[in-house]
mmCIF file of C-alpha atoms in Angstrom:
data_model
loop_
_atom_site.group_PDB
_atom_site.id
_atom_site.type_symbol
_atom_site.label_atom_id
_atom_site.label_comp_id
_atom_site.label_asym_id
_atom_site.label_seq_id
_atom_site.Cartn_x
_atom_site.Cartn_y
_atom_site.Cartn_z
ATOM 1 C CA MET Y 493 4.918 -16.058 57.311
ATOM 2 C CA LYS Y 494 3.901 -12.486 58.100
ATOM 3 C CA LEU Y 495 0.303 -11.387 57.560
ATOM 4 C CA LYS Y 496 -0.781 -8.539 55.319
ATOM 5 C CA LYS Y 497 -1.822 -5.378 57.152
ATOM 6 C CA LYS Y 498 -5.611 -5.899 56.923
ATOM 7 C CA ASP Y 499 -5.354 -9.574 57.930
ATOM 8 C CA ARG Y 500 -3.009 -8.677 60.779
ATOM 9 C CA GLN Y 501 -5.359 -5.962 62.070
ATOM 10 C CA ASP Y 502 -8.343 -8.340 61.944
ATOM 11 C CA LYS Y 503 -6.357 -11.021 63.783
ATOM 12 C CA LEU Y 504 -5.100 -8.390 66.260
ATOM 13 C CA LEU Y 505 -8.681 -7.456 67.103
ATOM 14 C CA GLN Y 506 -9.556 -11.117 67.643
ATOM 15 C CA VAL Y 507 -6.520 -11.740 69.891
ATOM 16 C CA ILE Y 508 -7.289 -8.668 72.028
ATOM 17 C CA GLU Y 509 -10.960 -9.659 72.370
ATOM 18 C CA GLU Y 510 -9.809 -13.059 73.675
ATOM 19 C CA ASN Y 511 -7.152 -11.538 75.959
ATOM 20 C CA PRO Y 512 -7.741 -7.840 76.674
ATOM 21 C CA PHE Y 513 -4.676 -7.723 78.964
ATOM 22 C CA ILE Y 514 -2.102 -8.636 76.314
ATOM 23 C CA THR Y 515 0.573 -5.940 75.902
ATOM 24 C CA ASP Y 516 1.905 -4.331 72.728
ATOM 25 C CA GLU Y 517 5.241 -6.067 73.360
ATOM 26 C CA GLU Y 518 3.556 -9.481 73.532
ATOM 27 C CA LEU Y 519 1.536 -8.707 70.397
ATOM 28 C CA ALA Y 520 4.689 -7.624 68.534
ATOM 29 C CA LYS Y 521 6.325 -10.973 69.325
ATOM 30 C CA LEU Y 522 3.179 -12.885 68.379
ATOM 31 C CA PHE Y 523 2.842 -11.158 64.994
ATOM 32 C CA GLN Y 524 6.602 -10.840 64.407
ATOM 33 C CA VAL Y 525 6.412 -7.081 63.810
ATOM 34 C CA SER Y 526 7.678 -4.016 65.643
ATOM 35 C CA ILE Y 527 5.910 -2.511 68.639
ATOM 36 C CA GLN Y 528 5.349 0.638 66.576
ATOM 37 C CA THR Y 529 3.494 -1.426 63.928
ATOM 38 C CA ILE Y 530 1.240 -2.865 66.640
ATOM 39 C CA ARG Y 531 0.525 0.626 67.978
ATOM 40 C CA LEU Y 532 -0.385 1.846 64.500
ATOM 41 C CA ASP Y 533 -2.614 -1.212 63.979
ATOM 42 C CA ARG Y 534 -4.370 -0.546 67.304
ATOM 43 C CA LEU Y 535 -4.921 3.097 66.359
ATOM 44 C CA GLY Y 536 -6.305 1.995 62.994
ATOM 45 C CA LYS Y 537 -8.847 -0.219 64.771
ATOM 46 C CA ASN Y 538 -9.548 2.244 67.634
ATOM 47 C CA ILE Y 539 -8.254 -0.244 70.228
ATOM 48 C CA PRO Y 540 -6.997 1.404 73.435
ATOM 49 C CA GLU Y 541 -3.641 0.436 74.966
ATOM 50 C CA ALA Y 542 -3.480 -2.431 77.485
ATOM 51 C CA ARG Y 543 -3.483 -0.117 80.529
ATOM 52 C CA GLU Y 544 -6.759 1.524 79.434
ATOM 53 C CA ARG Y 545 -8.353 -1.854 78.640
ATOM 54 C CA ILE Y 546 -7.355 -3.143 82.082
ATOM 55 C CA LYS Y 547 -8.764 -0.063 83.846
ATOM 56 C CA LYS Y 548 -12.067 -0.454 82.017
ATOM 57 C CA VAL Y 549 -12.421 -4.125 82.979
ATOM 58 C CA ALA Y 550 -11.304 -3.410 86.563
ATOM 59 C CA SER Y 551 -13.781 -0.573 86.955
ATOM 60 C CA GLN Y 552 -16.667 -2.692 85.634
ATOM 61 C CA THR Y 553 -15.698 -5.628 87.868
ATOM 62 C CA LEU Y 554 -15.404 -3.535 91.029
ATOM 63 C CA THR Y 555 -18.547 -1.521 90.427
ATOM 64 C CA ALA Y 556 -20.580 -4.658 89.773
ATOM 65 C CA SER Y 557 -19.293 -6.890 92.572
ATOM 66 C CA VAL Y 558 -16.975 -5.616 95.266
ATOM 67 C CA LYS Y 559 -18.547 -4.210 98.434
ATOM 68 C CA SER Y 560 -15.511 -3.843 100.707
ATOM 69 C CA LEU Y 561 -13.249 -1.550 98.609
ATOM 70 C CA GLN Y 562 -13.374 1.454 96.321
ATOM 71 C CA ILE Y 563 -11.455 1.235 93.046
ATOM 72 C CA ASP Y 564 -8.731 3.605 94.313
ATOM 73 C CA GLU Y 565 -8.163 1.412 97.392
ATOM 74 C CA VAL Y 566 -7.143 -1.677 95.415
ATOM 75 C CA ILE Y 567 -3.430 -2.300 94.946
ATOM 76 C CA GLY Y 568 -3.093 -3.364 91.316
ATOM 77 C CA GLU Y 569 -6.001 -3.831 88.931
ATOM 78 C CA ILE Y 570 -8.697 -6.423 89.591
ATOM 79 C CA LEU Y 571 -9.145 -8.369 86.373
ATOM 80 C CA ASP Y 572 -11.745 -10.909 87.438
ATOM 81 C CA ILE Y 573 -13.629 -11.776 90.594
ATOM 82 C CA SER Y 574 -16.138 -14.389 91.716
ATOM 83 C CA MET Y 575 -17.350 -13.372 95.156
ATOM 84 C CA ASN Y 576 -16.394 -15.759 97.996
ATOM 85 C CA GLU Y 577 -14.555 -17.975 95.495
ATOM 86 C CA THR Y 578 -11.738 -16.553 93.343
ATOM 87 C CA GLY Y 579 -10.071 -13.321 92.270
ATOM 88 C CA LEU Y 580 -7.423 -12.207 89.817
ATOM 89 C CA SER Y 581 -5.409 -8.981 89.819
ATOM 90 C CA LEU Y 582 -2.527 -7.393 87.933
ATOM 91 C CA LEU Y 583 0.221 -5.167 89.317
ATOM 92 C CA GLU Y 584 2.625 -3.548 86.870
ATOM 93 C CA ILE Y 585 5.910 -2.865 88.657
ATOM 94 C CA GLU Y 586 6.862 0.788 88.133
ATOM 95 C CA ASN Y 587 9.516 3.119 89.570
ATOM 96 C CA GLU Y 588 7.576 3.849 92.755
ATOM 97 C CA HIS Y 589 7.436 0.095 93.566
ATOM 98 C CA VAL Y 590 11.178 -0.648 93.441
ATOM 99 C CA PHE Y 591 14.426 0.001 95.291
ATOM 100 C CA SER Y 592 16.394 2.502 93.215
ATOM 101 C CA ARG Y 593 19.766 0.749 93.552
ATOM 102 C CA ASN Y 594 18.711 -2.656 92.165
ATOM 103 C CA GLN Y 595 15.250 -2.160 90.567
ATOM 104 C CA ILE Y 596 13.752 -4.953 92.732
ATOM 105 C CA ALA Y 597 10.144 -4.526 93.844
ATOM 106 C CA ARG Y 598 9.641 -3.798 97.525
ATOM 107 C CA GLY Y 599 7.947 -6.732 99.219
ATOM 108 C CA HIS Y 600 5.142 -4.721 100.773
ATOM 109 C CA HIS Y 601 3.733 -3.982 97.305
ATOM 110 C CA LEU Y 602 3.384 -7.703 96.546
ATOM 111 C CA PHE Y 603 1.818 -8.218 99.971
ATOM 112 C CA ALA Y 604 -0.569 -5.297 99.452
ATOM 113 C CA GLN Y 605 -1.670 -6.620 96.055
ATOM 114 C CA ALA Y 606 -2.453 -10.034 97.542
ATOM 115 C CA ASN Y 607 -4.080 -8.612 100.676
ATOM 116 C CA SER Y 608 -6.355 -6.172 98.848
ATOM 117 C CA LEU Y 609 -7.424 -8.977 96.492
ATOM 118 C CA CYS Y 610 -8.385 -11.068 99.539
ATOM 119 C CA VAL Y 611 -10.429 -8.170 100.948
ATOM 120 C CA ALA Y 612 -12.161 -7.664 97.595
ATOM 121 C CA VAL Y 613 -13.098 -11.317 97.074
ATOM 122 C CA ILE Y 614 -15.110 -11.577 100.330
ATOM 123 C CA ASP Y 615 -18.753 -10.587 99.925
ATOM 124 C CA ALA Y 616 -19.188 -8.203 102.855
ATOM 125 C CA PRO Y 617 -19.050 -4.433 103.358
ATOM 126 C CA ILE Y 618 -16.256 -4.659 105.965
ATOM 127 C CA VAL Y 619 -13.405 -7.166 105.665
ATOM 128 C CA VAL Y 620 -10.152 -7.101 107.643
ATOM 129 C CA THR Y 621 -7.052 -9.277 107.792
ATOM 130 C CA LYS Y 622 -6.695 -11.349 110.949
ATOM 131 C CA ARG Y 623 -3.550 -13.291 110.024
ATOM 132 C CA ALA Y 624 -1.219 -13.760 107.053
ATOM 133 C CA ASN Y 625 1.508 -16.294 106.321
ATOM 134 C CA VAL Y 626 3.538 -15.269 103.276
ATOM 135 C CA GLN Y 627 6.590 -16.399 101.302
ATOM 136 C CA TYR Y 628 8.595 -14.348 98.830
ATOM 137 C CA ILE Y 629 9.830 -16.939 96.340
ATOM 138 C CA GLN Y 630 11.954 -14.817 94.008
ATOM 139 C CA PRO Y 631 12.546 -11.125 93.276
ATOM 140 C CA VAL Y 632 10.340 -9.100 90.963
ATOM 141 C CA PHE Y 633 11.912 -6.350 88.868
ATOM 142 C CA LEU Y 634 10.946 -3.006 87.387
ATOM 143 C CA GLY Y 635 8.732 -3.430 84.313
ATOM 144 C CA GLN Y 636 7.458 -6.874 85.203
ATOM 145 C CA ARG Y 637 3.753 -7.687 85.530
ATOM 146 C CA VAL Y 638 2.586 -9.588 88.612
ATOM 147 C CA ILE Y 639 -0.619 -11.625 88.336
ATOM 148 C CA ALA Y 640 -2.121 -12.554 91.719
ATOM 149 C CA LYS Y 641 -4.668 -15.371 91.900
ATOM 150 C CA ALA Y 642 -6.775 -15.747 95.033
ATOM 151 C CA GLN Y 643 -8.696 -18.920 95.900
ATOM 152 C CA VAL Y 644 -11.037 -19.119 98.909
ATOM 153 C CA LYS Y 645 -10.127 -22.381 100.656
ATOM 154 C CA MET Y 646 -12.505 -22.134 103.608
ATOM 155 C CA LEU Y 647 -15.524 -19.943 104.268
ATOM 156 C CA ASP Y 648 -17.113 -20.137 107.736
ATOM 157 C CA HIS Y 649 -20.392 -18.215 107.795
ATOM 158 C CA GLU Y 650 -20.963 -18.812 111.536
ATOM 159 C CA LYS Y 651 -17.664 -17.254 112.607
ATOM 160 C CA ASP Y 652 -17.543 -14.775 109.683
ATOM 161 C CA HIS Y 653 -14.023 -15.721 108.672
ATOM 162 C CA SER Y 654 -12.329 -17.300 105.702
ATOM 163 C CA ILE Y 655 -8.978 -18.684 104.586
ATOM 164 C CA ILE Y 656 -7.722 -17.498 101.199
ATOM 165 C CA GLU Y 657 -4.690 -18.761 99.305
ATOM 166 C CA VAL Y 658 -2.888 -16.343 96.955
ATOM 167 C CA LYS Y 659 -0.314 -17.246 94.316
ATOM 168 C CA SER Y 660 1.412 -14.399 92.498
ATOM 169 C CA SER Y 661 3.333 -15.015 89.289
ATOM 170 C CA VAL Y 662 5.424 -13.232 86.700
ATOM 171 C CA GLY Y 663 4.822 -15.174 83.502
ATOM 172 C CA SER Y 664 4.892 -18.832 84.530
ATOM 173 C CA GLU Y 665 7.165 -18.246 87.555
ATOM 174 C CA ILE Y 666 5.628 -18.064 91.043
ATOM 175 C CA VAL Y 667 7.103 -15.102 92.942
ATOM 176 C CA PHE Y 668 4.875 -14.871 96.049
ATOM 177 C CA LEU Y 669 2.688 -17.247 98.071
ATOM 178 C CA GLY Y 670 0.311 -16.273 100.837
ATOM 179 C CA GLU Y 671 -2.370 -17.669 103.081
ATOM 180 C CA PHE Y 672 -4.666 -15.028 104.552
ATOM 181 C CA GLU Y 673 -7.278 -15.380 107.263
ATOM 182 C CA MET Y 674 -9.916 -12.737 106.708
ATOM 183 C CA VAL Y 675 -12.698 -11.612 109.059
ATOM 184 C CA LYS Y 676 -15.893 -10.052 107.743
ATOM 185 C CA HIS Y 677 -18.566 -7.954 109.394
ATOM 186 C CA ILE Y 678 -22.166 -7.869 108.301
ATOM 187 C CA GLY Y 679 -22.822 -4.534 110.006
ATOM 188 C CA THR Y 680 -20.626 -1.588 110.881
ATOM 189 C CA GLU Y 681 -20.555 -2.192 114.648
ATOM 190 C CA ARG Y 682 -17.193 -2.968 116.214
ATOM 191 C CA LYS Y 683 -16.818 -6.352 117.844
ATOM 192 C CA ASN Y 684 -14.246 -7.437 120.373
ATOM 193 C CA ARG Y 685 -11.979 -9.498 118.082
ATOM 194 C CA ASN Y 686 -8.249 -9.720 117.470
ATOM 195 C CA TYR Y 687 -7.220 -8.518 114.027
ATOM 196 C CA VAL Y 688 -4.886 -6.132 112.266
#
């Protein structure tokens, strides 16, 4: 049964507060109304579109926590981060990310999303990638949203390196897996180490 406009708008506000990254398309399906109705409801409640909500959360997260990257250096949008533990980012696949003939995302964008999330999650001013082992599980297409989840599996303070596992998904389907060995520096001096 469809909700009346006021009830729908109140419920819309509640749903967006619980999940600020939900899209208008997902909301339209949830409320069984058109996307245009959702947009009008958002405007009526002064709720920005998903992209603006994501940018706001990403900016707050990066400013508060991340030492190794500036916001414009991150590939995708960081949604959540717990330093030296976990991270979550979103990459919306747009025209510049895909091959024109088949609309499939170029692999280096998925790698870059995962790699920059690994850099961001380590609590140090300088973090570089020493090694990466990645698998592309299935293609990602134009318009899809890739959620990358990073989990620090090992953190060695003596050797200043860590192992981070990344799983990237579109909906419930895993599309990319990676294991990254990251090296951090406490200071800015260069050390004689092997890394990329």
